[in-house]
Short mmCIF file of C-alpha atoms and ligand atoms in Angstrom, two decimals:
data_model
loop_
_atom_site.label_atom_id
_atom_site.label_comp_id
_atom_site.label_asym_id
_atom_site.label_seq_id
_atom_site.Cartn_x
_atom_site.Cartn_y
_atom_site.Cartn_z
CA MET A 182 -40.30 -24.40 56.77
CA THR A 183 -39.49 -28.11 56.56
CA THR A 184 -36.88 -29.06 53.98
CA THR A 185 -38.00 -31.89 51.71
CA PHE A 186 -36.08 -34.11 49.32
CA ALA A 187 -38.03 -32.41 46.56
CA ASP A 188 -35.91 -29.35 47.46
CA LEU A 189 -32.64 -31.30 47.44
CA THR A 190 -32.88 -33.66 44.46
CA THR A 191 -32.82 -33.13 40.71
CA MET A 192 -36.02 -35.10 40.15
CA ARG A 193 -37.68 -32.78 42.70
CA ILE A 194 -39.63 -35.46 44.53
CA GLY A 195 -39.57 -36.89 48.04
CA GLY A 196 -40.86 -36.09 51.50
CA PRO A 197 -39.42 -34.33 54.55
CA VAL A 198 -35.80 -34.44 55.69
CA GLY A 199 -35.35 -35.40 59.37
CA ARG A 200 -32.24 -33.62 60.64
CA LEU A 201 -30.24 -31.95 57.87
CA HIS A 202 -26.54 -31.24 58.43
CA VAL A 203 -24.43 -29.59 55.76
CA ALA A 204 -20.73 -30.56 55.85
CA THR A 205 -18.79 -27.49 54.77
CA SER A 206 -15.28 -28.97 54.88
CA VAL A 207 -13.61 -32.37 55.10
CA PRO A 208 -12.88 -32.03 58.87
CA HIS A 209 -16.50 -30.90 59.37
CA ALA A 210 -17.74 -33.96 57.47
CA ILE A 211 -15.61 -36.23 59.70
CA GLU A 212 -17.01 -34.53 62.80
CA LEU A 213 -20.63 -34.89 61.60
CA LEU A 214 -20.07 -38.52 60.59
CA GLY A 215 -18.60 -39.31 64.01
CA ALA A 216 -21.59 -37.72 65.72
CA ALA A 217 -24.01 -39.67 63.49
CA GLY A 218 -22.98 -42.95 65.17
CA GLY A 219 -21.79 -46.26 63.76
CA ALA A 220 -22.67 -48.29 60.69
CA GLY A 221 -25.93 -49.56 62.22
CA ASP A 222 -27.28 -46.07 62.94
CA PRO A 223 -29.56 -44.63 60.27
CA LEU A 224 -27.78 -42.00 58.19
CA LEU A 225 -28.26 -40.78 54.66
CA VAL A 226 -25.23 -39.15 53.03
CA MET A 227 -25.91 -37.20 49.89
CA GLY A 228 -24.28 -34.83 47.46
CA GLY A 229 -26.22 -33.20 44.63
CA GLY A 230 -29.24 -35.51 44.85
CA SER A 231 -28.91 -36.32 41.15
CA ASN A 232 -29.01 -40.09 41.58
CA LEU A 233 -31.31 -40.29 44.57
CA VAL A 234 -35.05 -40.92 44.87
CA VAL A 235 -36.56 -40.72 48.35
CA GLY A 236 -40.09 -41.81 49.23
CA ASP A 237 -42.94 -39.42 49.99
CA VAL A 238 -42.49 -40.34 53.67
CA GLY A 239 -39.00 -38.80 53.47
CA TRP A 240 -36.15 -39.82 55.77
CA PRO A 241 -36.85 -39.16 59.47
CA ASP A 242 -33.26 -39.47 60.64
CA THR A 243 -29.97 -37.65 60.02
CA VAL A 244 -29.01 -36.50 56.54
CA ILE A 245 -25.49 -35.22 55.84
CA LYS A 246 -25.23 -33.19 52.67
CA MET A 247 -21.63 -32.98 51.49
CA ALA A 248 -20.76 -29.38 50.62
CA SER A 249 -17.04 -29.48 51.44
CA SER A 250 -15.13 -27.38 48.94
CA GLU A 251 -11.38 -28.04 49.31
CA LEU A 252 -9.56 -28.28 45.96
CA ASP A 253 -5.85 -28.77 45.32
CA ILE A 254 -4.09 -28.97 41.97
CA ASP A 255 -0.51 -30.23 42.16
CA GLY A 256 0.97 -30.85 38.72
CA ASP A 257 -1.26 -33.45 37.13
CA LEU A 258 -2.76 -34.60 40.44
CA VAL A 259 -6.07 -33.02 41.41
CA THR A 260 -7.62 -33.58 44.83
CA ALA A 261 -11.18 -32.40 45.41
CA ALA A 262 -13.39 -32.72 48.47
CA ALA A 263 -16.55 -34.80 48.16
CA GLY A 264 -18.78 -31.73 48.24
CA VAL A 265 -17.23 -30.01 45.23
CA GLU A 266 -19.67 -29.92 42.32
CA TRP A 267 -18.40 -32.40 39.74
CA ASP A 268 -18.94 -30.22 36.71
CA GLU A 269 -17.29 -27.21 38.42
CA LEU A 270 -14.26 -29.46 38.90
CA VAL A 271 -14.26 -30.49 35.24
CA LYS A 272 -14.57 -26.86 34.17
CA THR A 273 -11.70 -25.82 36.47
CA VAL A 274 -9.27 -28.54 35.39
CA VAL A 275 -10.05 -28.08 31.70
CA GLY A 276 -9.42 -24.35 32.23
CA GLU A 277 -6.03 -25.28 33.74
CA GLY A 278 -5.17 -27.19 30.57
CA LEU A 279 -5.58 -30.63 32.15
CA ALA A 280 -6.98 -33.55 30.14
CA GLY A 281 -8.68 -36.82 31.05
CA ILE A 282 -12.19 -35.95 32.29
CA GLU A 283 -13.40 -33.57 29.56
CA ALA A 284 -15.86 -36.22 28.27
CA LEU A 285 -17.44 -36.27 31.73
CA SER A 286 -18.56 -32.65 31.34
CA GLY A 287 -22.08 -31.57 32.19
CA ILE A 288 -22.82 -34.41 34.63
CA PRO A 289 -24.62 -33.15 37.72
CA GLY A 290 -23.78 -34.14 41.27
CA SER A 291 -20.82 -34.04 43.61
CA VAL A 292 -17.25 -35.29 43.41
CA GLY A 293 -18.04 -37.73 46.27
CA GLY A 294 -20.95 -39.16 44.30
CA THR A 295 -18.87 -40.04 41.23
CA PRO A 296 -17.06 -43.16 42.56
CA VAL A 297 -20.37 -44.52 43.92
CA GLN A 298 -21.52 -45.68 40.51
CA ASN A 299 -18.19 -45.11 38.73
CA VAL A 300 -19.76 -42.31 36.74
CA GLY A 301 -19.20 -42.57 33.04
CA ALA A 302 -20.18 -40.98 29.75
CA TYR A 303 -19.01 -40.79 26.13
CA GLY A 304 -16.35 -43.48 26.58
CA SER A 305 -14.79 -42.18 29.83
CA LEU A 306 -15.13 -43.54 33.36
CA THR A 307 -14.19 -42.04 36.73
CA SER A 308 -12.04 -45.12 37.40
CA ASP A 309 -9.89 -44.35 34.32
CA VAL A 310 -8.35 -41.38 36.14
CA LEU A 311 -8.86 -42.18 39.81
CA ASP A 312 -5.51 -42.19 41.65
CA ALA A 313 -6.71 -42.52 45.26
CA LEU A 314 -9.53 -41.48 47.55
CA THR A 315 -10.10 -40.78 51.22
CA VAL A 316 -12.86 -42.76 52.83
CA TYR A 317 -14.58 -42.65 56.24
CA ASP A 318 -15.41 -46.12 57.57
CA ARG A 319 -18.58 -45.87 59.70
CA GLU A 320 -17.96 -49.31 61.20
CA THR A 321 -14.56 -48.45 62.68
CA GLY A 322 -14.78 -44.65 62.74
CA SER A 323 -11.45 -44.48 60.88
CA VAL A 324 -10.34 -42.33 57.95
CA GLU A 325 -8.48 -44.34 55.32
CA ARG A 326 -6.66 -43.65 52.08
CA TRP A 327 -7.77 -46.12 49.42
CA LEU A 328 -6.42 -47.14 46.03
CA PRO A 329 -8.87 -47.60 43.13
CA GLU A 330 -8.40 -51.41 43.37
CA GLN A 331 -10.22 -51.31 46.72
CA CYS A 332 -13.34 -49.73 45.26
CA GLY A 333 -14.83 -52.79 43.56
CA PHE A 334 -15.10 -51.20 40.12
CA GLY A 335 -15.45 -53.45 37.10
CA SER A 336 -18.99 -54.37 36.26
CA HIS A 337 -21.16 -51.60 34.78
CA ARG A 338 -21.90 -48.79 37.33
CA GLN A 339 -20.84 -50.89 40.32
CA SER A 340 -18.58 -50.20 43.31
CA VAL A 341 -18.36 -51.13 46.99
CA PHE A 342 -20.02 -47.79 47.79
CA LYS A 343 -23.20 -48.55 45.84
CA HIS A 344 -25.97 -49.80 48.14
CA SER A 345 -23.72 -49.62 51.21
CA ASP A 346 -23.84 -47.06 53.99
CA ARG A 347 -20.57 -48.20 55.57
CA TRP A 348 -18.12 -46.04 53.61
CA VAL A 349 -18.35 -42.35 52.92
CA VAL A 350 -16.11 -40.73 50.32
CA LEU A 351 -14.39 -37.66 51.80
CA ASP A 352 -12.19 -36.67 48.87
CA VAL A 353 -10.99 -37.94 45.53
CA THR A 354 -7.60 -37.61 43.82
CA LEU A 355 -7.50 -37.79 40.03
CA ARG A 356 -4.40 -38.23 37.88
CA LEU A 357 -4.87 -36.12 34.75
CA ARG A 358 -2.55 -35.17 31.87
CA ARG A 359 -0.96 -31.95 30.71
CA ASP A 360 -0.37 -32.99 27.09
CA GLY A 361 -3.10 -30.65 25.79
CA GLN A 362 -4.93 -33.47 24.01
CA SER A 363 -8.25 -34.98 25.03
CA ASN A 364 -8.89 -38.69 25.41
CA PRO A 365 -9.73 -40.28 22.03
CA VAL A 366 -13.26 -39.22 21.10
CA THR A 367 -15.19 -42.44 20.58
CA PHE A 368 -18.73 -41.11 20.17
CA PRO A 369 -19.57 -40.41 16.52
CA GLN A 370 -21.92 -37.48 17.32
CA VAL A 371 -19.28 -35.79 19.49
CA ALA A 372 -16.55 -36.41 16.89
CA GLU A 373 -18.82 -34.93 14.24
CA ARG A 374 -19.42 -31.78 16.30
CA LEU A 375 -15.64 -31.42 16.60
CA GLY A 376 -15.05 -32.12 12.91
CA ILE A 377 -12.64 -34.99 13.70
CA GLU A 378 -12.55 -38.71 12.98
CA VAL A 379 -13.91 -41.12 15.60
CA GLY A 380 -10.88 -42.04 17.73
CA GLY A 381 -9.20 -38.69 17.12
CA THR A 382 -8.34 -36.15 19.81
CA ALA A 383 -8.89 -32.41 20.25
CA ALA A 384 -8.25 -29.67 22.80
CA PRO A 385 -9.96 -30.67 26.09
CA ALA A 386 -11.88 -27.36 26.16
CA ASP A 387 -13.33 -28.07 22.70
CA VAL A 388 -14.34 -31.59 23.72
CA ARG A 389 -16.01 -30.20 26.85
CA GLU A 390 -18.02 -27.78 24.73
CA ALA A 391 -19.03 -30.48 22.24
CA VAL A 392 -20.04 -32.91 24.97
CA ILE A 393 -22.17 -30.28 26.75
CA ALA A 394 -23.88 -29.37 23.46
CA GLN A 395 -24.57 -33.06 22.80
CA ARG A 396 -25.87 -33.61 26.34
CA ARG A 397 -28.10 -30.52 26.11
CA GLU A 398 -29.68 -31.88 22.97
CA ARG A 399 -30.46 -35.08 24.91
CA GLY A 400 -31.90 -33.22 27.93
CA MET A 401 -28.96 -34.35 30.04
CA VAL A 402 -27.82 -30.97 31.37
CA LEU A 403 -29.83 -29.62 34.30
CA ASN A 404 -32.13 -26.74 33.40
CA PRO A 405 -34.90 -25.68 35.81
CA ASP A 406 -37.07 -24.54 32.88
CA ASP A 407 -36.80 -27.86 31.05
CA HIS A 408 -38.83 -30.74 32.52
CA ASP A 409 -36.86 -33.24 30.41
CA THR A 410 -34.00 -32.61 32.87
CA TRP A 411 -36.08 -33.11 36.07
CA SER A 412 -34.69 -36.60 36.37
CA VAL A 413 -31.93 -38.73 37.82
CA GLY A 414 -30.39 -39.17 34.36
CA SER A 415 -30.76 -42.84 33.49
CA PHE A 416 -33.43 -44.22 35.81
CA PHE A 417 -32.77 -47.85 34.87
CA ILE A 418 -29.35 -49.48 34.75
CA ASN A 419 -28.24 -51.26 31.58
CA PRO A 420 -28.88 -54.90 32.58
CA VAL A 421 -25.87 -57.23 32.80
CA LEU A 422 -26.96 -60.83 32.23
CA ALA A 423 -25.15 -64.15 32.53
CA GLU A 424 -27.33 -65.34 29.66
CA VAL A 425 -29.32 -63.20 27.23
CA PRO A 426 -32.91 -64.46 26.83
CA ARG A 427 -33.77 -65.56 23.31
CA ARG A 428 -36.37 -62.81 22.95
CA ALA A 429 -33.76 -60.14 23.74
CA ALA A 430 -31.16 -61.49 21.31
CA GLU A 431 -31.66 -58.55 18.92
CA ALA A 432 -30.90 -55.90 21.59
CA PRO A 433 -27.55 -54.08 21.26
CA SER A 434 -25.06 -55.70 23.64
CA HIS A 435 -21.57 -55.19 25.02
CA PRO A 436 -19.31 -57.53 26.98
CA ASP A 437 -19.13 -56.92 30.75
CA ILE A 438 -16.96 -58.76 33.28
CA LYS A 439 -20.16 -60.25 34.74
CA GLY A 440 -21.75 -61.29 31.42
CA THR A 441 -23.44 -59.33 28.67
CA LYS A 442 -24.64 -55.76 29.05
CA LEU A 443 -27.79 -54.79 27.14
CA SER A 444 -29.00 -51.31 26.30
CA ALA A 445 -31.89 -50.46 28.64
CA ALA A 446 -32.86 -47.50 26.42
CA TRP A 447 -33.21 -49.81 23.41
CA LEU A 448 -35.28 -52.34 25.38
CA ILE A 449 -37.61 -49.59 26.65
CA GLN A 450 -38.12 -48.02 23.23
CA HIS A 451 -38.62 -51.32 21.44
CA ALA A 452 -41.05 -52.54 24.10
CA GLY A 453 -43.38 -49.73 23.01
CA PHE A 454 -42.25 -46.81 25.18
CA PRO A 455 -40.81 -44.11 22.92
CA PRO A 456 -39.29 -40.86 24.24
CA GLY A 457 -42.09 -38.69 25.65
CA TYR A 458 -44.24 -41.70 26.55
CA GLY A 459 -46.43 -41.23 29.61
CA ARG A 460 -48.06 -37.84 29.19
CA ASP A 461 -51.36 -39.68 28.56
CA TRP A 462 -50.73 -42.40 31.11
CA GLY A 463 -51.80 -42.27 34.78
CA ASN A 464 -52.08 -38.70 36.03
CA GLY A 465 -49.53 -37.47 33.48
CA THR A 466 -47.08 -36.09 36.06
CA VAL A 467 -44.35 -38.58 35.07
CA ALA A 468 -43.18 -39.37 31.56
CA LEU A 469 -40.11 -40.49 29.68
CA SER A 470 -37.98 -37.54 28.61
CA SER A 471 -38.97 -36.42 25.13
CA ARG A 472 -35.25 -36.70 24.18
CA HIS A 473 -34.10 -39.84 26.03
CA ALA A 474 -36.11 -43.01 26.70
CA LEU A 475 -33.99 -43.91 29.74
CA ALA A 476 -34.82 -40.78 31.72
CA LEU A 477 -38.03 -40.81 33.76
CA THR A 478 -38.98 -37.19 34.26
CA ASN A 479 -41.16 -35.17 36.61
CA ARG A 480 -43.43 -33.06 34.41
CA GLY A 481 -44.39 -30.99 37.46
CA GLY A 482 -46.32 -32.03 40.57
CA ALA A 483 -45.15 -35.68 40.57
CA THR A 484 -44.88 -37.56 43.84
CA THR A 485 -42.48 -40.42 44.46
CA ALA A 486 -45.50 -42.75 44.42
CA ASP A 487 -46.32 -41.52 40.89
CA VAL A 488 -42.73 -42.21 39.78
CA MET A 489 -42.71 -45.70 41.33
CA LYS A 490 -46.01 -46.56 39.59
CA PHE A 491 -44.70 -45.39 36.23
CA ALA A 492 -41.33 -47.16 36.70
CA ALA A 493 -43.15 -50.43 37.44
CA HIS A 494 -45.26 -49.95 34.31
CA ILE A 495 -42.14 -49.56 32.13
CA ARG A 496 -40.28 -52.41 33.85
CA ASP A 497 -43.23 -54.78 33.44
CA GLY A 498 -43.72 -53.83 29.78
CA VAL A 499 -40.06 -54.54 29.01
CA GLU A 500 -40.15 -57.84 30.89
CA ALA A 501 -43.30 -58.98 29.09
CA ARG A 502 -41.72 -58.25 25.71
CA TYR A 503 -38.09 -59.32 26.27
CA ASP A 504 -37.90 -61.50 29.44
CA VAL A 505 -35.46 -58.98 30.88
CA ARG A 506 -36.20 -57.33 34.21
CA LEU A 507 -34.91 -53.77 34.53
CA ASN A 508 -33.60 -52.49 37.85
CA PRO A 509 -33.02 -48.91 38.98
CA GLU A 510 -29.63 -47.29 38.46
CA CYS A 511 -30.49 -44.59 41.01
CA ASP A 512 -30.58 -45.16 44.77
CA LEU A 513 -34.16 -45.68 46.04
CA VAL A 514 -34.57 -44.75 49.69
CA ASN A 515 -37.81 -45.53 51.51
CA CYS A 516 -39.54 -46.32 48.24
CA SER A 517 -39.69 -49.23 45.80
CA PHE A 518 -41.57 -50.50 42.77
C1 LIG B 1881 -29.56 -34.84 34.00
C2 LIG B 1881 -28.69 -35.95 34.57
C3 LIG B 1881 -27.70 -36.51 33.79
C4 LIG B 1881 -26.87 -37.53 34.31
N1 LIG B 1881 -25.90 -38.06 33.50
C5 LIG B 1881 -25.10 -39.04 33.99
C6 LIG B 1881 -24.08 -39.62 33.17
O1 LIG B 1881 -23.87 -39.21 32.03
N2 LIG B 1881 -23.33 -40.62 33.68
C7 LIG B 1881 -23.52 -41.09 34.96
O2 LIG B 1881 -22.80 -42.02 35.37
N3 LIG B 1881 -24.47 -40.56 35.77
C8 LIG B 1881 -25.25 -39.55 35.32
N4 LIG B 1881 -26.23 -39.01 36.12
C9 LIG B 1881 -26.40 -39.53 37.49
C10 LIG B 1881 -25.70 -38.68 38.57
O3 LIG B 1881 -25.42 -37.39 38.10
C11 LIG B 1881 -24.42 -39.30 39.07
O4 LIG B 1881 -24.65 -40.58 39.56
C12 LIG B 1881 -23.77 -38.45 40.19
O5 LIG B 1881 -22.46 -38.89 40.39
C13 LIG B 1881 -24.51 -38.53 41.52
O6 LIG B 1881 -23.85 -37.65 42.44
P1 LIG B 1881 -24.66 -36.92 43.57
O7 LIG B 1881 -23.69 -36.13 44.37
O8 LIG B 1881 -25.79 -36.15 43.00
O9 LIG B 1881 -25.19 -38.16 44.42
P2 LIG B 1881 -26.56 -38.24 45.22
O10 LIG B 1881 -27.69 -38.33 44.26
O11 LIG B 1881 -26.64 -37.20 46.25
O12 LIG B 1881 -26.38 -39.67 45.90
C14 LIG B 1881 -26.41 -40.84 45.11
C15 LIG B 1881 -25.91 -42.02 45.94
O13 LIG B 1881 -24.54 -41.81 46.27
C16 LIG B 1881 -24.37 -41.79 47.70
N5 LIG B 1881 -23.37 -40.77 48.00
C17 LIG B 1881 -23.38 -39.46 47.63
N6 LIG B 1881 -22.27 -38.85 48.07
C18 LIG B 1881 -21.54 -39.79 48.71
C19 LIG B 1881 -20.29 -39.79 49.37
N7 LIG B 1881 -19.56 -38.67 49.49
N8 LIG B 1881 -19.82 -40.96 49.91
C20 LIG B 1881 -20.56 -42.11 49.81
N9 LIG B 1881 -21.75 -42.16 49.21
C21 LIG B 1881 -22.23 -41.02 48.66
C22 LIG B 1881 -25.76 -41.48 48.28
O14 LIG B 1881 -25.91 -41.99 49.58
C23 LIG B 1881 -26.65 -42.16 47.27
O15 LIG B 1881 -26.72 -43.54 47.57
C24 LIG B 1881 -27.06 -37.99 35.64
C25 LIG B 1881 -28.07 -37.40 36.44
C26 LIG B 1881 -28.88 -36.39 35.89
C27 LIG B 1881 -29.94 -35.77 36.76
#
């Protein structure tokens, strides 16, 4: 039976996979990448498919799915292969008494996928703890050890890996702490669950539990029985603007190195698209999550074309109301809106 991207992605949409190769170790990944040709040759590298939307036509060429599983814990330095499941890593290190990534609990996807958009949640970012990473350069065929400064982090959810097929992350080294205390808890709802003040700390294992409970309530922990989680998480990226249009002046904003970052969820909701919106729109197969306005969800039977149509509808509604054009946070391959 043909494998489709609907089988490999969390939104469960997308057409057939051309040639699927599963990299089971770092040396195997290097071998497969070498065989896949240079930077100009079509190749799709993926991990958990939790930030990836592929068109109904699929991808006719080579796909390498990273499933490498090497993991090494040396004091407070943790090195994990790109194919390790991110949340399994968080669970393991928290279990070892290490602190620093407990607020990034419950996020789907692979270790190799996390630097791509500098994954972040509840006040923590991958770049806060990244010590180094090993990268395969498809242009030169070389394997290089990089420092975080080379990754182009800074602006919201950006890196040199995003929208580039030149570099493939092979492994990631994180520098964590053994002081038994979490990072300061900055999210009021998480602090409340822990019974601490905002800015206080707790045992990393307790923070992990509180974050997962909070995420579950928001439909942000994968659950095959819960269509609110058949998504890519946030479909749209929080827009970063050099100048905020007058009509969007009331939207919550935060400074970003490239300008001002606005809340995409706020813009969507206030443009008339509340959580759950969409069940009565189009063919009803795509709707906003009933618990999070930023998550476009597959209610069952959606195609990528259905998702693109719905995404354009939301984008256009926000633009008409606020003069702000939303763009996808996820990677769109062979599809657009
Ligand atoms: C329910 C849900 C909740 C989420 N919550 C959050 C959240 O709180 N915070 C957040 O930041 N994100 C969140 N996400 C988005 C997603 O989980 C992350 O972006 C994750 O890191 C993607 O990893 P992946 O392995 O699934 O990548 P994939 O979806 O497989 O790939 C995404 C992109 O990364 C590239 N890529 C993957 N692996 C590699 C590699 N080894 N080297 C180079 N490029 C690679 C792919 O080519 C593609 O362009 C959520 C998603 C879902 C479904």
